[in-house]
PDB file of C-alpha atoms in Angstrom:
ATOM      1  CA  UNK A   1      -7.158   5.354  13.506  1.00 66.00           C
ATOM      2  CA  UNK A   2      -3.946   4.543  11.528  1.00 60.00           C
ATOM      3  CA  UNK A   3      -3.278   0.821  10.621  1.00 62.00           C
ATOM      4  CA  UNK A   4      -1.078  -0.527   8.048  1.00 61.00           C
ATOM      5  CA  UNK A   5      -1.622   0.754   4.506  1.00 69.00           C
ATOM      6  CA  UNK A   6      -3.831   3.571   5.568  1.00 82.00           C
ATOM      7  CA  UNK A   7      -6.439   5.175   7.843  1.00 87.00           C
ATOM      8  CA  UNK A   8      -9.633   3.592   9.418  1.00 88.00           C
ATOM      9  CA  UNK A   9     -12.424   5.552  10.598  1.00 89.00           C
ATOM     10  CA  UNK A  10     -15.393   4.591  13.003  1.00 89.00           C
ATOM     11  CA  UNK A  11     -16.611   7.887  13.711  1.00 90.00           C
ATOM     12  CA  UNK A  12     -21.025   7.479  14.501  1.00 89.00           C
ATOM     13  CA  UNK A  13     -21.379  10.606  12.774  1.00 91.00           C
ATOM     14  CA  UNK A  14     -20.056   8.626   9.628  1.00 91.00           C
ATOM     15  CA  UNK A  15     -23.783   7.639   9.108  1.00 89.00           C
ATOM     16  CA  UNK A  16     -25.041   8.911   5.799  1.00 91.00           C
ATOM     17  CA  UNK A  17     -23.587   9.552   2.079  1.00 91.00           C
ATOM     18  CA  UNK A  18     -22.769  13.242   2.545  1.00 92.00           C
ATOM     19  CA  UNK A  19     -20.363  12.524   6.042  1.00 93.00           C
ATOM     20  CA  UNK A  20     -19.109   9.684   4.301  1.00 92.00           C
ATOM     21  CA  UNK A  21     -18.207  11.542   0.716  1.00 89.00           C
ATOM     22  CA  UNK A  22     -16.663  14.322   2.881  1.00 90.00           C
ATOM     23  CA  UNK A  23     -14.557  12.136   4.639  1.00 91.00           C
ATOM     24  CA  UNK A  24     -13.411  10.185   1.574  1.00 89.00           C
ATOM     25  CA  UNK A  25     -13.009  13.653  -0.032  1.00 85.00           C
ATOM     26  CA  UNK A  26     -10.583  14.849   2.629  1.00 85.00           C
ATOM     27  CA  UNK A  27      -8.531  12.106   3.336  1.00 85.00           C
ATOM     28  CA  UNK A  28      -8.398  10.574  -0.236  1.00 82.00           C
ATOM     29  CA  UNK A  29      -7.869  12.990  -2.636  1.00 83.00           C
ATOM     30  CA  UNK A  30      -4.129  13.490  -0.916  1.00 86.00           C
ATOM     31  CA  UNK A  31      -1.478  11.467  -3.087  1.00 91.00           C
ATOM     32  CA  UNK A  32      -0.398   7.928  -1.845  1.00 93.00           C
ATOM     33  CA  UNK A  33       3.403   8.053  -0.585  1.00 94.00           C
ATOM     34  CA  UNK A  34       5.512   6.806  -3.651  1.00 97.00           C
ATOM     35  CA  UNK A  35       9.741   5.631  -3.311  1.00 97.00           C
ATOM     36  CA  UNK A  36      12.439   4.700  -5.399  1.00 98.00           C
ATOM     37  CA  UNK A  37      14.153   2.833  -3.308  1.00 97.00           C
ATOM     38  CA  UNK A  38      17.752   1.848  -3.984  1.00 97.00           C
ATOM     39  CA  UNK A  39      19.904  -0.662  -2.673  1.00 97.00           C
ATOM     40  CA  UNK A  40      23.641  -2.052  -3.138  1.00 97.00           C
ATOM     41  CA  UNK A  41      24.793  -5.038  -1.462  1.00 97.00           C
ATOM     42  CA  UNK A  42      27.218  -8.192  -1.504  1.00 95.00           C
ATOM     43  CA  UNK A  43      27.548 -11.510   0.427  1.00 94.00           C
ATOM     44  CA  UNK A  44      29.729 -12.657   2.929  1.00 93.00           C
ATOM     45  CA  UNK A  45      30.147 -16.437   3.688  1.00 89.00           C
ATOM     46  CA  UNK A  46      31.234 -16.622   7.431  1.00 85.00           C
ATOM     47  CA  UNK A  47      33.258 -19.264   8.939  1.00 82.00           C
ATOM     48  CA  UNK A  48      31.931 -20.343  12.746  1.00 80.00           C
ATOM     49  CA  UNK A  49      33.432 -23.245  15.172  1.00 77.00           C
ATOM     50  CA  UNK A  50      30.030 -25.011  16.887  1.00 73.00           C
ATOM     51  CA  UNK A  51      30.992 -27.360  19.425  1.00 75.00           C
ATOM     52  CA  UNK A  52      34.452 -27.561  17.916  1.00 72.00           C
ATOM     53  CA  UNK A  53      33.357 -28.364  14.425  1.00 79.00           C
ATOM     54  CA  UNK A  54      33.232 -25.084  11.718  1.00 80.00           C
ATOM     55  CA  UNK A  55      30.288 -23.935   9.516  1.00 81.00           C
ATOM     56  CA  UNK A  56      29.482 -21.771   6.993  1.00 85.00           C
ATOM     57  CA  UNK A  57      27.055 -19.365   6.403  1.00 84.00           C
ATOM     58  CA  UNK A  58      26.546 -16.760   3.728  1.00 87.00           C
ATOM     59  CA  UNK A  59      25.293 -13.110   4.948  1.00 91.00           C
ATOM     60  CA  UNK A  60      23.981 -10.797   3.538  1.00 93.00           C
ATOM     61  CA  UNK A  61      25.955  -7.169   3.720  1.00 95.00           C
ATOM     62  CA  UNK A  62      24.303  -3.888   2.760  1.00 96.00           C
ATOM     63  CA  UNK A  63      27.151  -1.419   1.447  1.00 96.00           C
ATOM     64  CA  UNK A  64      24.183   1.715   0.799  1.00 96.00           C
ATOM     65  CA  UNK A  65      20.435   1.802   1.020  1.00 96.00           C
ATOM     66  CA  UNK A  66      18.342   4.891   0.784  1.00 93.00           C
ATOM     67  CA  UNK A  67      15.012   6.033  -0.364  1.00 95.00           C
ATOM     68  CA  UNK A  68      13.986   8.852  -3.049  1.00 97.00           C
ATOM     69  CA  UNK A  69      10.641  10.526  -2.960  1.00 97.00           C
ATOM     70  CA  UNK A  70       8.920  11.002  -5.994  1.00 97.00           C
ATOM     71  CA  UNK A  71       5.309  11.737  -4.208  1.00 96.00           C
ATOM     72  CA  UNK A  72       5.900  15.601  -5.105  1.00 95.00           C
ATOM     73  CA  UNK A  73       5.153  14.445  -8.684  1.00 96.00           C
ATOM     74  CA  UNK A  74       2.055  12.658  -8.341  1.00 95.00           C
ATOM     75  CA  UNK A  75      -0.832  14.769  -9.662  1.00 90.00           C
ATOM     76  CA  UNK A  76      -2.571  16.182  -6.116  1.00 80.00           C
ATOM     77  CA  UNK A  77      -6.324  15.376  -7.373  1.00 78.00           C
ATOM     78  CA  UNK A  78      -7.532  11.793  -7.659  1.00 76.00           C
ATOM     79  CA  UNK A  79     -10.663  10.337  -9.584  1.00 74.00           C
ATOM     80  CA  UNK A  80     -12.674   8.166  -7.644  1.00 75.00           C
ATOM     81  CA  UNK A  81     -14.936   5.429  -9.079  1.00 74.00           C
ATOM     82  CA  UNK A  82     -15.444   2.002  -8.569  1.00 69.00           C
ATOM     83  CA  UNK A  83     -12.725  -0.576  -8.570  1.00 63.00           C
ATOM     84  CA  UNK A  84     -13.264  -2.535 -11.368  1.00 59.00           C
ATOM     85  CA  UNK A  85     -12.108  -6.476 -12.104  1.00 55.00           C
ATOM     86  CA  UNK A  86     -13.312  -8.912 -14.128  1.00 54.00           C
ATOM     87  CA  UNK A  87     -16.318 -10.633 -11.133  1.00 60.00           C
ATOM     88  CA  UNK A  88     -17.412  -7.367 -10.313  1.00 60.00           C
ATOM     89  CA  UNK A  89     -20.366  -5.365 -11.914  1.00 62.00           C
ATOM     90  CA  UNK A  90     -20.124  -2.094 -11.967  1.00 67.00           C
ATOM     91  CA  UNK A  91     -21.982   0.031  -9.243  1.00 73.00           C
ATOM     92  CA  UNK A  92     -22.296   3.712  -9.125  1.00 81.00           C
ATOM     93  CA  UNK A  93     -20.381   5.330  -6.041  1.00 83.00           C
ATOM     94  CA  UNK A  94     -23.725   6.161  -4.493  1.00 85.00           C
ATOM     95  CA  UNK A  95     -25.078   2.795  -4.466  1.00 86.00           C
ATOM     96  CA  UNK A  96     -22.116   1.297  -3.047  1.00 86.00           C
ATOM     97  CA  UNK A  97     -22.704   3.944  -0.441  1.00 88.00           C
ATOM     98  CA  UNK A  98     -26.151   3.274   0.313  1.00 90.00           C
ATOM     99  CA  UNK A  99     -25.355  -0.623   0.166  1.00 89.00           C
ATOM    100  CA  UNK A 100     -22.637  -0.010   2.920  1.00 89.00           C
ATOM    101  CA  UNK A 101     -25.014   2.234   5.690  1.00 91.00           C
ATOM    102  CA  UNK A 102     -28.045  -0.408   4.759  1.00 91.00           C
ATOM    103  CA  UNK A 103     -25.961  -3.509   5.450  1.00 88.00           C
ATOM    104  CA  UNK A 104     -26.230  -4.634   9.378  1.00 87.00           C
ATOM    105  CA  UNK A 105     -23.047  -7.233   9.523  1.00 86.00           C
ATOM    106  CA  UNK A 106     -20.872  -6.025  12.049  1.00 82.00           C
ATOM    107  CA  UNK A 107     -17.526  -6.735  10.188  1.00 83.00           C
ATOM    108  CA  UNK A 108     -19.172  -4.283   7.617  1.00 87.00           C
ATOM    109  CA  UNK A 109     -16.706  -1.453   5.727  1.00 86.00           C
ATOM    110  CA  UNK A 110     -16.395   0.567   2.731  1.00 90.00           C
ATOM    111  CA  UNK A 111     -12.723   0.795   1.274  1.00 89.00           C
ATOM    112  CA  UNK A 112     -11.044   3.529  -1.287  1.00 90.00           C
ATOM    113  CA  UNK A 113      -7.695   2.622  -2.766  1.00 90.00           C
ATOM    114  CA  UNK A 114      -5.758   4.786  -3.689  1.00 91.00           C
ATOM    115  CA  UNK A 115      -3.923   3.753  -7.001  1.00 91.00           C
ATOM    116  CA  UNK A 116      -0.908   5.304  -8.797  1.00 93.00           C
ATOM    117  CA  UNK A 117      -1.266   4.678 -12.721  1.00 93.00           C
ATOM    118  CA  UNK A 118       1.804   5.316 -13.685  1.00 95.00           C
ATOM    119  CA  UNK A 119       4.825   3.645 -16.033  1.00 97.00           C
ATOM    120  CA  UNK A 120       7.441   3.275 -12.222  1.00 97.00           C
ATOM    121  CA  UNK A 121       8.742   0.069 -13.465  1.00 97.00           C
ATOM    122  CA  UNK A 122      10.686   2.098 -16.544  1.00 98.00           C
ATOM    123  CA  UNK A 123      11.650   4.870 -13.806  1.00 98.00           C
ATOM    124  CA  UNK A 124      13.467   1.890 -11.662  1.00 98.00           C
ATOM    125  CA  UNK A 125      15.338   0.692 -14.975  1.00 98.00           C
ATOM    126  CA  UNK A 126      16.706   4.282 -15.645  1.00 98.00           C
ATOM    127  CA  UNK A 127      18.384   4.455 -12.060  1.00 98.00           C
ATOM    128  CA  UNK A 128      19.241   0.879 -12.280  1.00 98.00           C
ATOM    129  CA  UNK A 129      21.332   1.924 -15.117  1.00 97.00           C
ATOM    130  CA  UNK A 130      22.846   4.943 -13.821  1.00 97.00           C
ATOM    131  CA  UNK A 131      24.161   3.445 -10.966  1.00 97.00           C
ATOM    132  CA  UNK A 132      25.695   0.838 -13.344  1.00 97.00           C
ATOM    133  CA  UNK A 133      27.099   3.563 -15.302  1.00 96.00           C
ATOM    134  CA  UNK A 134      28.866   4.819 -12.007  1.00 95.00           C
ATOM    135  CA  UNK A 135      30.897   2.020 -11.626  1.00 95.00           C
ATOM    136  CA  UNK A 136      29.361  -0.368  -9.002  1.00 96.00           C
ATOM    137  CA  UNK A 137      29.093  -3.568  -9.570  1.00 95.00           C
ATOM    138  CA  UNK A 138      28.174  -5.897  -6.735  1.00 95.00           C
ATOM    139  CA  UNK A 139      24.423  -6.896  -6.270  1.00 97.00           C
ATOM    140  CA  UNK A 140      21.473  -3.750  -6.971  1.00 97.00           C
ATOM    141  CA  UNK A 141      18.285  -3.479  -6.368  1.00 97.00           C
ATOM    142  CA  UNK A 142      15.307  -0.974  -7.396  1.00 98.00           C
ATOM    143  CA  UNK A 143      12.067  -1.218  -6.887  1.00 97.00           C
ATOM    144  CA  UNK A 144       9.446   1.436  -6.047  1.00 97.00           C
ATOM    145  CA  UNK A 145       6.791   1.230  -3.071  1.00 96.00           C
ATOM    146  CA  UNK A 146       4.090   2.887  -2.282  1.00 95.00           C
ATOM    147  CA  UNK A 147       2.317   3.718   0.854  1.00 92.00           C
ATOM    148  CA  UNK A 148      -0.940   5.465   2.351  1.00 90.00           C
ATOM    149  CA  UNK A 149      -3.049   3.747  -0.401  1.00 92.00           C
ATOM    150  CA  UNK A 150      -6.160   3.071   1.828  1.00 90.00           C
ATOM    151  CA  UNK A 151      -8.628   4.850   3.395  1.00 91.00           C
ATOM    152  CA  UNK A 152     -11.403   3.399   5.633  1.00 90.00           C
ATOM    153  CA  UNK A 153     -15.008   3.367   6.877  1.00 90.00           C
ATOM    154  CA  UNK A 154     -15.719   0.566   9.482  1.00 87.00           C
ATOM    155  CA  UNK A 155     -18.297  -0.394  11.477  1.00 83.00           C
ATOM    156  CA  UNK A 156     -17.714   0.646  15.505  1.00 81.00           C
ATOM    157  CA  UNK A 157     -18.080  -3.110  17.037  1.00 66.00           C
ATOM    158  CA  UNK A 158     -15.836  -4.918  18.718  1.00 69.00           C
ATOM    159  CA  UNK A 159     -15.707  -7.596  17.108  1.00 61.00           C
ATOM    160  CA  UNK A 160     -14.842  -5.551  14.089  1.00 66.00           C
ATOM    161  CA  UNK A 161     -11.920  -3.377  15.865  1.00 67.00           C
ATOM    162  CA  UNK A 162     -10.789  -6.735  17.015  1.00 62.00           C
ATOM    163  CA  UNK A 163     -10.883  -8.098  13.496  1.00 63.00           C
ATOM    164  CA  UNK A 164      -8.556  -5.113  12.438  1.00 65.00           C
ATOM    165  CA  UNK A 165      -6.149  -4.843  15.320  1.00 59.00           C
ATOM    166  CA  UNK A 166      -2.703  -6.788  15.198  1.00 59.00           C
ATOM    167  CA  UNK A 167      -3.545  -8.432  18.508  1.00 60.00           C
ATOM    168  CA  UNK A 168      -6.525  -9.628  17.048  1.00 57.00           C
ATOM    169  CA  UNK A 169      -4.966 -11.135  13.869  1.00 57.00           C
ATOM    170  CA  UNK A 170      -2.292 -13.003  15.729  1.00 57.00           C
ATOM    171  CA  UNK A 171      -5.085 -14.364  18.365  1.00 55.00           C
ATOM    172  CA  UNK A 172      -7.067 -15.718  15.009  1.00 57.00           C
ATOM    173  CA  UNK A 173      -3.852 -17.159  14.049  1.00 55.00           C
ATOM    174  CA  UNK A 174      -3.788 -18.925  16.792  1.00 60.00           C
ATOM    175  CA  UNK A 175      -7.290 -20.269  17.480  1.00 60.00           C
ATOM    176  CA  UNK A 176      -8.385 -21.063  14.137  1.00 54.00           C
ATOM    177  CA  UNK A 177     -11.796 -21.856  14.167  1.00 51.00           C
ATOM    178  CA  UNK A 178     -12.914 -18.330  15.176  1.00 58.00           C
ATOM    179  CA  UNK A 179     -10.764 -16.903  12.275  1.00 54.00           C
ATOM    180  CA  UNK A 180     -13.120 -19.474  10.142  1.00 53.00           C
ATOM    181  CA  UNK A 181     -15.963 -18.192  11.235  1.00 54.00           C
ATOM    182  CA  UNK A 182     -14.896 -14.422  11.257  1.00 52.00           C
ATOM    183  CA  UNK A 183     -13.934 -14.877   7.302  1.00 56.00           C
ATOM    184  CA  UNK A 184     -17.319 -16.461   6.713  1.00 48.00           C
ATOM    185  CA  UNK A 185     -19.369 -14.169   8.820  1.00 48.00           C
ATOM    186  CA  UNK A 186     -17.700 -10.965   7.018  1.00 53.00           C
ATOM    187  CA  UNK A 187     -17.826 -12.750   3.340  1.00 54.00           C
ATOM    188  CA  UNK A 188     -18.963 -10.244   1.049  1.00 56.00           C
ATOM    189  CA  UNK A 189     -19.391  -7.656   3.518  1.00 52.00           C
ATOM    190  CA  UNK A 190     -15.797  -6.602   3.727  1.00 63.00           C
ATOM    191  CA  UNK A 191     -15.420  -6.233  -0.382  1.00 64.00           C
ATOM    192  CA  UNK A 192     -16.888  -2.989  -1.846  1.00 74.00           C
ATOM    193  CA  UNK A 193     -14.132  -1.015  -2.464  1.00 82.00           C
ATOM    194  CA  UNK A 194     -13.692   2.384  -4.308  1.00 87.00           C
ATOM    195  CA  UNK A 195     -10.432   3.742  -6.832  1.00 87.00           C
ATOM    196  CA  UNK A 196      -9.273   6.684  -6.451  1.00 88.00           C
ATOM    197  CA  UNK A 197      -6.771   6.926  -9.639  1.00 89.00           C
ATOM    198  CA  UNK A 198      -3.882   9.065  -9.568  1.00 93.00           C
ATOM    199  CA  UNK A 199      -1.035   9.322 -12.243  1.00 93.00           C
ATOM    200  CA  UNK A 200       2.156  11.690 -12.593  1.00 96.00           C
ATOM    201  CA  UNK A 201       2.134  13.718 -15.144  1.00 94.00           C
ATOM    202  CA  UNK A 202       5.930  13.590 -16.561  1.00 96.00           C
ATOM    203  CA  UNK A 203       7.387  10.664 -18.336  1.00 97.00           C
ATOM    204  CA  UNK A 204       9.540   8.463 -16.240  1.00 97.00           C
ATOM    205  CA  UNK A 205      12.756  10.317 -18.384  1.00 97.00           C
ATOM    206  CA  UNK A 206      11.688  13.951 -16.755  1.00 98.00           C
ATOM    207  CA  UNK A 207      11.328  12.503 -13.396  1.00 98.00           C
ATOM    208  CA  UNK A 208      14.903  10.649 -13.894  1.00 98.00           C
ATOM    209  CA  UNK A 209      16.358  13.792 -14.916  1.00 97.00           C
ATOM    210  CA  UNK A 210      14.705  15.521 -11.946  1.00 97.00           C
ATOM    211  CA  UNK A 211      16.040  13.096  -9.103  1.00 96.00           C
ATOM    212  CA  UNK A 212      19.586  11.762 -10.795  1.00 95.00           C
ATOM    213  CA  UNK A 213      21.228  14.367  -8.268  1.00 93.00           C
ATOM    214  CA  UNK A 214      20.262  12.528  -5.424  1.00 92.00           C
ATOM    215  CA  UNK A 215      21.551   9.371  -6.499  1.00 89.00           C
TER     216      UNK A 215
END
């Protein structure tokens, strides 16, 4: 099952630590989906006549927008452990695992991230610059993104695929007291999450050098 950000799974036979390893093993050692992405623009402020008076409005014009894949760098083999912050003791992978297939809350699931460590931020500044250096002037932006950074083990109830499906979200949006008591009924069950760390290993000058041809 693909949702946003990742995959889900709520196979039965996910039902012990070795299925569950496997499956994190396959799907989660493969590199997130990382992009440069480039974009060039300029405003236009547009003159209308409403009901025979004018107005103005200023719009938004993009002159070139594209995307450049830098996944092909990323280091293929990931590290898992536990994801670590500041509230959270640590916890060895297999007690997280055993936590997860002992815990009976039907919102239940087990999470791995995957995370790109990784200095993209001085990457962006080096095309940022380029296309500076090329002459164009109006409005820029770089940023990178990344995608296919989770991957999923979730209990098979319905109240759980409900939980996780867009029509689901948008009917707790709606009818707020049951997304209350959804968020309070999953609290805590929802949370244990594994890392699985990934870097590239060139500097963010190689990878420049690598990619300036598409730009």
């Amino acid at each position: 099952e693909f949702l946003k950000g990742g995959i889900v799974s709520r196979d039965p036979i996910l039902n012990n630590k070795e299925e569950i390893l496997k499956f994190f093993n396959f799907h989660g050692m493969a590199p997130p989906n990382a992009f440069i992405v480039v974009e060039g623009y300029h405003y236009k402020t547009r003159t209308e006549s409403v009901n025979g008076s004018n107005s103005t409005r200023r719009e938004r014009c993009v002159d070139f927008y594209y995307n450049i894949d830098i996944t092909g760098f990323i280091y293929p083999f990931g590290k898992v452990s536990m994801a670590r912050n500041k509230k959270t003791a640590y916890k060895p992978v297999g007690l997280l695992l055993e936590e997860y297939l002992a815990d009976r809350n039907m919102m239940k699931s087990l999470q791995l991230k995957k995370k790109l460590f990784w200095d993209a931020n001085s990457l962006c500044k080096l095309v940022h610059r380029y296309i500076r250096e090329l002459g164009w002037r109006n409005n820029l932006r770089v940023v990178h993104r990344v995608s296919n950074t989770s991957v999923r083990v979730a209990a098979n109830y319905r109240l759980s695929r409900m939980y996780d499906s867009l029509d689901g979200r948008a009917l707790m949006v709606i009818t707020v007291i049951p997304a209350i008591m959804a968020k309070i009924y999953s609290h805590g069950h929802r949370k244990r999450i594994l890392q699985s760390a990934f870097t590239i290993r060139y500097s963010p000058v190689q990878v420049f050098e690598m990619i300036r041809p598409q730009l």
